[in-house]
PDB file of C-alpha atoms in Angstrom:
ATOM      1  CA  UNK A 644      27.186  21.193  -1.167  1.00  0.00           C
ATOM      2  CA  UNK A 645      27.221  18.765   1.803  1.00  0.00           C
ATOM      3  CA  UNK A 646      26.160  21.863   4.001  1.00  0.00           C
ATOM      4  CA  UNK A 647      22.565  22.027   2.100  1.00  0.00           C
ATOM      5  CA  UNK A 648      22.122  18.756   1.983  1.00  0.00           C
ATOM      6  CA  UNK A 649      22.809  17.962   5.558  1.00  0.00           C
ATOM      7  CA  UNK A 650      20.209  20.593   6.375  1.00  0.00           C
ATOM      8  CA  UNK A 651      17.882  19.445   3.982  1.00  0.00           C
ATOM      9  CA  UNK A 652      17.838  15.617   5.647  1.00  0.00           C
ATOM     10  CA  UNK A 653      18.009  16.649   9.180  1.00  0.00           C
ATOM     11  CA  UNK A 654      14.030  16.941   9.887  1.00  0.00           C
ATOM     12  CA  UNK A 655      14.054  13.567   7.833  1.00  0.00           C
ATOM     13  CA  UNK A 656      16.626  10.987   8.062  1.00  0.00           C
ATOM     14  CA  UNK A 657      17.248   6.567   9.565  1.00  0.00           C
ATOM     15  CA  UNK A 658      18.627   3.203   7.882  1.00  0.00           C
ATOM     16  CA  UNK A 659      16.984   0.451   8.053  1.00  0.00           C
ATOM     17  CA  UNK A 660      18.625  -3.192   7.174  1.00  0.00           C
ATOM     18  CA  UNK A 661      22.222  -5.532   5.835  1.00  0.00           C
ATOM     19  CA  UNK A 662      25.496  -6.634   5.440  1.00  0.00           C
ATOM     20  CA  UNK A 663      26.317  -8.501   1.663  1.00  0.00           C
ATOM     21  CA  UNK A 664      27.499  -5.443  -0.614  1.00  0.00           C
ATOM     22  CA  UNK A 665      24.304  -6.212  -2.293  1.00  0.00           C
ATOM     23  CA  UNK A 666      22.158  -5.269   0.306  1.00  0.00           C
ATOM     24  CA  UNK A 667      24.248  -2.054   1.617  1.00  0.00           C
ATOM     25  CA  UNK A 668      24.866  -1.010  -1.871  1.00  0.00           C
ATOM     26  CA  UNK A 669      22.356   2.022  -1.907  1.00  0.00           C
ATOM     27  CA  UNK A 670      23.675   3.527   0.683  1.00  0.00           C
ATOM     28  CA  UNK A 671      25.642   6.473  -0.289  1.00  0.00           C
ATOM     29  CA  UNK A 672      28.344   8.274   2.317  1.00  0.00           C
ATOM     30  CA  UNK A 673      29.704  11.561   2.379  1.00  0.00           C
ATOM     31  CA  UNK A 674      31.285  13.731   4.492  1.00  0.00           C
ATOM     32  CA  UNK A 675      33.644  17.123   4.965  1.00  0.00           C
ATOM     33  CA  UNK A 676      36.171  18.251   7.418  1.00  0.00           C
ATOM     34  CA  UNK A 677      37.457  21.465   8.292  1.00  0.00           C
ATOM     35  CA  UNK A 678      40.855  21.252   6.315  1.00  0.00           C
ATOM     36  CA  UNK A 679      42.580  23.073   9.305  1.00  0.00           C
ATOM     37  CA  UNK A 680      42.074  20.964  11.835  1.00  0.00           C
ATOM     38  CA  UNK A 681      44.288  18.532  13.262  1.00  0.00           C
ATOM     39  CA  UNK A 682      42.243  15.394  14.112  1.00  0.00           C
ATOM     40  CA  UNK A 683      44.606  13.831  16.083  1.00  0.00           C
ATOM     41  CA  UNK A 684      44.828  16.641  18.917  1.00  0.00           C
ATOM     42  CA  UNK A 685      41.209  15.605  19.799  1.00  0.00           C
ATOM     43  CA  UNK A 686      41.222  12.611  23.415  1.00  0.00           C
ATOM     44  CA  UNK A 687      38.168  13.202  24.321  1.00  0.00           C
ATOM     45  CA  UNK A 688      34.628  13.308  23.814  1.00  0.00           C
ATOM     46  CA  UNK A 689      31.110  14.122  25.035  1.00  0.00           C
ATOM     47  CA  UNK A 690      27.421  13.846  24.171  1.00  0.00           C
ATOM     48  CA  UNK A 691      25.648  16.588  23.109  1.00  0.00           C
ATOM     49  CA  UNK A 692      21.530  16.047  24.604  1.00  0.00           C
ATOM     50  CA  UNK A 693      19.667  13.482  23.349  1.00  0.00           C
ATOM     51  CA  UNK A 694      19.690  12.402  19.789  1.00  0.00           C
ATOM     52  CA  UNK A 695      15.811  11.181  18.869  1.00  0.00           C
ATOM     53  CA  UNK A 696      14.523   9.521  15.280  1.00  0.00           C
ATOM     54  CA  UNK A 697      10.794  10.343  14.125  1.00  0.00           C
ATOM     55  CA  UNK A 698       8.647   8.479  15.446  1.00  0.00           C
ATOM     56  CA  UNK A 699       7.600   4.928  13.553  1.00  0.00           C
ATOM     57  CA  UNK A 700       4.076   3.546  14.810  1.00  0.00           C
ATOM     58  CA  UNK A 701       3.450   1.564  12.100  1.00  0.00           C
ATOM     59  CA  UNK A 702       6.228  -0.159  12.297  1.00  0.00           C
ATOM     60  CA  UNK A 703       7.003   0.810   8.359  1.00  0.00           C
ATOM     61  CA  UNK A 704      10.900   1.282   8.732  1.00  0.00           C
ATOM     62  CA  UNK A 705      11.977   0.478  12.370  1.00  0.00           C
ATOM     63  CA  UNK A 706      11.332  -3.167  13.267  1.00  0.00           C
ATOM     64  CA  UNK A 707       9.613  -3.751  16.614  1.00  0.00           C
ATOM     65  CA  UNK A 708      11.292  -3.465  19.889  1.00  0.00           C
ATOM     66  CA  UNK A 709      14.726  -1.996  18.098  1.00  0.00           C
ATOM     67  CA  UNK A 710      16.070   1.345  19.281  1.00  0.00           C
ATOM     68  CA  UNK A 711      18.121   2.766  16.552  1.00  0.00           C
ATOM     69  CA  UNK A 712      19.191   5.307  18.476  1.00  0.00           C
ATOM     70  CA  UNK A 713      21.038   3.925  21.042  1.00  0.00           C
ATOM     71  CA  UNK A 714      21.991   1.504  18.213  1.00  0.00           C
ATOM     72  CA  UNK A 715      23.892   4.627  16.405  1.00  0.00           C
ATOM     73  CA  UNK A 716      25.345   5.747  19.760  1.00  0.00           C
ATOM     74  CA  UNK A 717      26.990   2.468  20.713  1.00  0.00           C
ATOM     75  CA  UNK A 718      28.202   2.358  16.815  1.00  0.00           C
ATOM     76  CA  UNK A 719      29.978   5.993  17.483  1.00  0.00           C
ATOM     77  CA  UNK A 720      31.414   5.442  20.229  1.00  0.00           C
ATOM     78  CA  UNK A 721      32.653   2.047  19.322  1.00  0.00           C
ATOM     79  CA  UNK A 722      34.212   4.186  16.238  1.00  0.00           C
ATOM     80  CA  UNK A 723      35.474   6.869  18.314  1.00  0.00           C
ATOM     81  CA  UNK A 724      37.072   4.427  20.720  1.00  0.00           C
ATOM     82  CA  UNK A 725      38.979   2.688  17.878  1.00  0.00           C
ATOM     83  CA  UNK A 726      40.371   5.824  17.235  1.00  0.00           C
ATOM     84  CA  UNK A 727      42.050   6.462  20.832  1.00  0.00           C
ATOM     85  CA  UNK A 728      39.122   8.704  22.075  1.00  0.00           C
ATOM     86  CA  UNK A 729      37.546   8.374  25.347  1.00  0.00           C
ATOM     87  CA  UNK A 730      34.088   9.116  26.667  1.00  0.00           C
ATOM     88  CA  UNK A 731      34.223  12.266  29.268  1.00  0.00           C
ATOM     89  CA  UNK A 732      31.492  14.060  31.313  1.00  0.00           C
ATOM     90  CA  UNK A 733      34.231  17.471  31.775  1.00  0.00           C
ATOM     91  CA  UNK A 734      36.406  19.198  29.504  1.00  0.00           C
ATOM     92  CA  UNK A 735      35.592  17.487  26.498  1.00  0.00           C
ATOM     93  CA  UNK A 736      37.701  17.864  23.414  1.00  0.00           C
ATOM     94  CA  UNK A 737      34.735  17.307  20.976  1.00  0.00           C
ATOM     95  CA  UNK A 738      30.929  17.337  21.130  1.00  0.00           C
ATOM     96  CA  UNK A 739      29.029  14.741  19.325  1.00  0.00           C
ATOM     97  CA  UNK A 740      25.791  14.320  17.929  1.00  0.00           C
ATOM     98  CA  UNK A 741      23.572  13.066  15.172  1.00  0.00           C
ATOM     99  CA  UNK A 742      20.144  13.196  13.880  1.00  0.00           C
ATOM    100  CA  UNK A 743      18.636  10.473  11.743  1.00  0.00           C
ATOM    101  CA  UNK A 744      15.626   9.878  10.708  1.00  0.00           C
ATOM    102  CA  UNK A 745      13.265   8.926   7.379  1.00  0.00           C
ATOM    103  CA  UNK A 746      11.301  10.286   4.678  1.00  0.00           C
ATOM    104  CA  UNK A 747       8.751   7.746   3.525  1.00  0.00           C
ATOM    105  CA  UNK A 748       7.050  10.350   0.615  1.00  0.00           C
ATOM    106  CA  UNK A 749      10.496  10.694  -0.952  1.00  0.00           C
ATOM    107  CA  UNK A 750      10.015  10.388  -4.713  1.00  0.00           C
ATOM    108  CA  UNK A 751      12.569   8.995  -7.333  1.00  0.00           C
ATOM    109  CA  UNK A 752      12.094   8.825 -11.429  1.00  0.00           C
ATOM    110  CA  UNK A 753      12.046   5.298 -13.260  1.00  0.00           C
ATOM    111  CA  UNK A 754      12.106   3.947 -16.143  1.00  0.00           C
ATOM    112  CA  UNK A 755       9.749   1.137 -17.579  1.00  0.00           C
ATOM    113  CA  UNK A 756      12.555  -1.345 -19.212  1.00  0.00           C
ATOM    114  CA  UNK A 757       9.832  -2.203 -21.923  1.00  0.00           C
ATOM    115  CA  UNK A 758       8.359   1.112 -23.147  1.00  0.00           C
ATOM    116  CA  UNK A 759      11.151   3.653 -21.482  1.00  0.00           C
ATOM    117  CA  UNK A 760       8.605   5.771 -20.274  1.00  0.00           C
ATOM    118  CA  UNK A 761       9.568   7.545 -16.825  1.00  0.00           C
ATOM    119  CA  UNK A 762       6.846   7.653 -13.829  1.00  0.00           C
ATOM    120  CA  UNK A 763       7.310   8.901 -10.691  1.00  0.00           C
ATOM    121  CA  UNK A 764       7.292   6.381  -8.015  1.00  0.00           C
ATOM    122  CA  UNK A 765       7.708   6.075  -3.948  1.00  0.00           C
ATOM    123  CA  UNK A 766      11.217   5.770  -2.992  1.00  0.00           C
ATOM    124  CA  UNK A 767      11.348   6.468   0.414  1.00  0.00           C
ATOM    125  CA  UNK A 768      14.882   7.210   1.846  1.00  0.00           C
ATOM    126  CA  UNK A 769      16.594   7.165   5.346  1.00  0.00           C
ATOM    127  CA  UNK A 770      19.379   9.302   6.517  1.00  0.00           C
ATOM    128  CA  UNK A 771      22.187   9.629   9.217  1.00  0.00           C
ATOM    129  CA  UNK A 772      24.198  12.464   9.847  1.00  0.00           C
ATOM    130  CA  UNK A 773      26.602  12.635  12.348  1.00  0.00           C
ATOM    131  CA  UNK A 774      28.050  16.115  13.393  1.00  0.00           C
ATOM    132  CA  UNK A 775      31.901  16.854  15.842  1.00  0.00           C
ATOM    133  CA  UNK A 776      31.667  19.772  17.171  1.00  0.00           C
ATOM    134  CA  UNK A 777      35.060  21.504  18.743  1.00  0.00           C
ATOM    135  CA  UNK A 778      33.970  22.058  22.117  1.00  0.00           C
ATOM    136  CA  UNK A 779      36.459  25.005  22.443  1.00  0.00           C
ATOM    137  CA  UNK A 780      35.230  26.972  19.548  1.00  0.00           C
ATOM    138  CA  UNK A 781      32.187  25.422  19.244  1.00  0.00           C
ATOM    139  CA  UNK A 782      32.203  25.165  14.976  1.00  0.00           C
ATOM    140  CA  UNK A 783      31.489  21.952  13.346  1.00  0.00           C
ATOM    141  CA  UNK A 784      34.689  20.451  12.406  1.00  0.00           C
ATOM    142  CA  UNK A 785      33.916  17.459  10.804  1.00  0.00           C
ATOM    143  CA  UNK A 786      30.182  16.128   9.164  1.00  0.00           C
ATOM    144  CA  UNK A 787      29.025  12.748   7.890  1.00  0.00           C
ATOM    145  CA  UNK A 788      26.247  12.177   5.812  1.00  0.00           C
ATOM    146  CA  UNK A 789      24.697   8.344   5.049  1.00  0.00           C
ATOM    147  CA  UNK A 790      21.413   8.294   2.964  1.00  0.00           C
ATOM    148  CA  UNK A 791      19.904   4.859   1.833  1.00  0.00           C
ATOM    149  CA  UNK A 792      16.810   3.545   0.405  1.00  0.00           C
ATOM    150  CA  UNK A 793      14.468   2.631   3.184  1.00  0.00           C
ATOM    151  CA  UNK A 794      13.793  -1.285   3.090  1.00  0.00           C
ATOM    152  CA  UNK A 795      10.259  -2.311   3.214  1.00  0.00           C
ATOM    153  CA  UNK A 796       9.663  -4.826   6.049  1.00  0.00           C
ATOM    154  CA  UNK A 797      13.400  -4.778   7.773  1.00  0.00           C
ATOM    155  CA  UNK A 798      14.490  -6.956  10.036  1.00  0.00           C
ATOM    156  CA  UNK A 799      16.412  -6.417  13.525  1.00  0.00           C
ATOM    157  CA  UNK A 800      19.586  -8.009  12.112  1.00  0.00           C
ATOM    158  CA  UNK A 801      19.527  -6.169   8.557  1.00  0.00           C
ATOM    159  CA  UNK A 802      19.021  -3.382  10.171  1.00  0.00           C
ATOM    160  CA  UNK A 803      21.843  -3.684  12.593  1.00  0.00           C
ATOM    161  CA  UNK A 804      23.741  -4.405   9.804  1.00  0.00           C
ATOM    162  CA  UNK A 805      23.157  -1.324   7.539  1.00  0.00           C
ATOM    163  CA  UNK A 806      23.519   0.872  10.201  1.00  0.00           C
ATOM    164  CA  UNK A 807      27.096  -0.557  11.464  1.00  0.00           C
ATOM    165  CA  UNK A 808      27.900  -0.468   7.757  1.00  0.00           C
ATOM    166  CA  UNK A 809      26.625   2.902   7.187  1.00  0.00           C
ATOM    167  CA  UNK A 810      28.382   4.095  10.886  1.00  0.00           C
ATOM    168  CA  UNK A 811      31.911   2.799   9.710  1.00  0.00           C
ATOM    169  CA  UNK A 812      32.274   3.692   6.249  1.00  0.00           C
ATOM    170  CA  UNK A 813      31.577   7.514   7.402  1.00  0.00           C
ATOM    171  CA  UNK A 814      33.880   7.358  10.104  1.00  0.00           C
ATOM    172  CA  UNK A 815      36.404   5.934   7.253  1.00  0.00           C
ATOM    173  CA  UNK A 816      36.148   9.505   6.196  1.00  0.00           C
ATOM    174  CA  UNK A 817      37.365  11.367   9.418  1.00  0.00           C
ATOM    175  CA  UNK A 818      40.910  12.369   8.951  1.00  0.00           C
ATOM    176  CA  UNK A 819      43.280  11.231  11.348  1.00  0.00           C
TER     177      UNK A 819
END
């Protein structure tokens, strides 16, 4: 299941905004490991190229001047680090990498309160997924999957917020 839907948000997934449990609430985490593997053989750790996000001119999820990108990186690698790995340019244990990104033409049901009829509305959504690869065999070993709603006008903090959220609670998933 997590295998279709990581492949089904990887031309269109990012999170934009916050830190109260009311405003990280709708994002949802998932994840699955390889139930062989032994997560605490792995040191070390490298990049794999460079992880992009669709492109926001209009400014509709990604406030102005704020790379999310490198945001996500320093948020894995401060995760990875807590765990005992290092950073390596040779011989890595593991390859890392992500894609994230948004759909703003996502589409959700709801319900009028007053006359319980559904319509179809605009509920855009932002994703993250976050892919170790073992650089020996080179299989995925481990995948984690955030999707959130996508806030309307976020700011740099909230948005720094959901993400670090968002970048924790899946790596509270990774075995050790």
């Amino acid at each position: 299941m997590i295998k279709k839907t990581v492949l089904s948000l990887l031309g269109a997934v990012v999170l934009a905004g916050c830190t109260s449990t009311s405003l990280t609430k709708d994002i949802q985490i998932d994840s699955a490991a390889d139930p062989k593997v032994n997560f605490n053989g792995y040191k070390t750790y490298a990049w794999l190229g460079a992880a992009t996000i669709i492109n926001d001119p209009e400014g509709q999820w990604e406030p102005p001047g704020f790379d999310a990108d490198s945001e996500i990186m320093f948020l894995i690698n401060r995760e990875l680090r807590a765990r005992g790995m290092s950073e390596t340019t040779s011989n890595p244990d593991l390859i890392v990498t992500f894609a994230a990104g948004v759909d703003m033409e996502a589409m959700e049901l709801k319900v009028e309160p007053e006359t319980e009829i559904e319509s179809l509305v605009e509920a855009p959504l932002g994703g993250l997924v976050v892919a170790l690869v073992d650089s020996e065999t080179g299989f995925i070993i481990w995948t984690g999957l955030a999707v959130a709603d996508v806030l309307e006008t976020p700011d740099l903090a909230a948005s720094k917020a959901r993400l670090d959220y968002a970048v924790k609670a899946l790596f509270k998933q990774l075995p050790k």
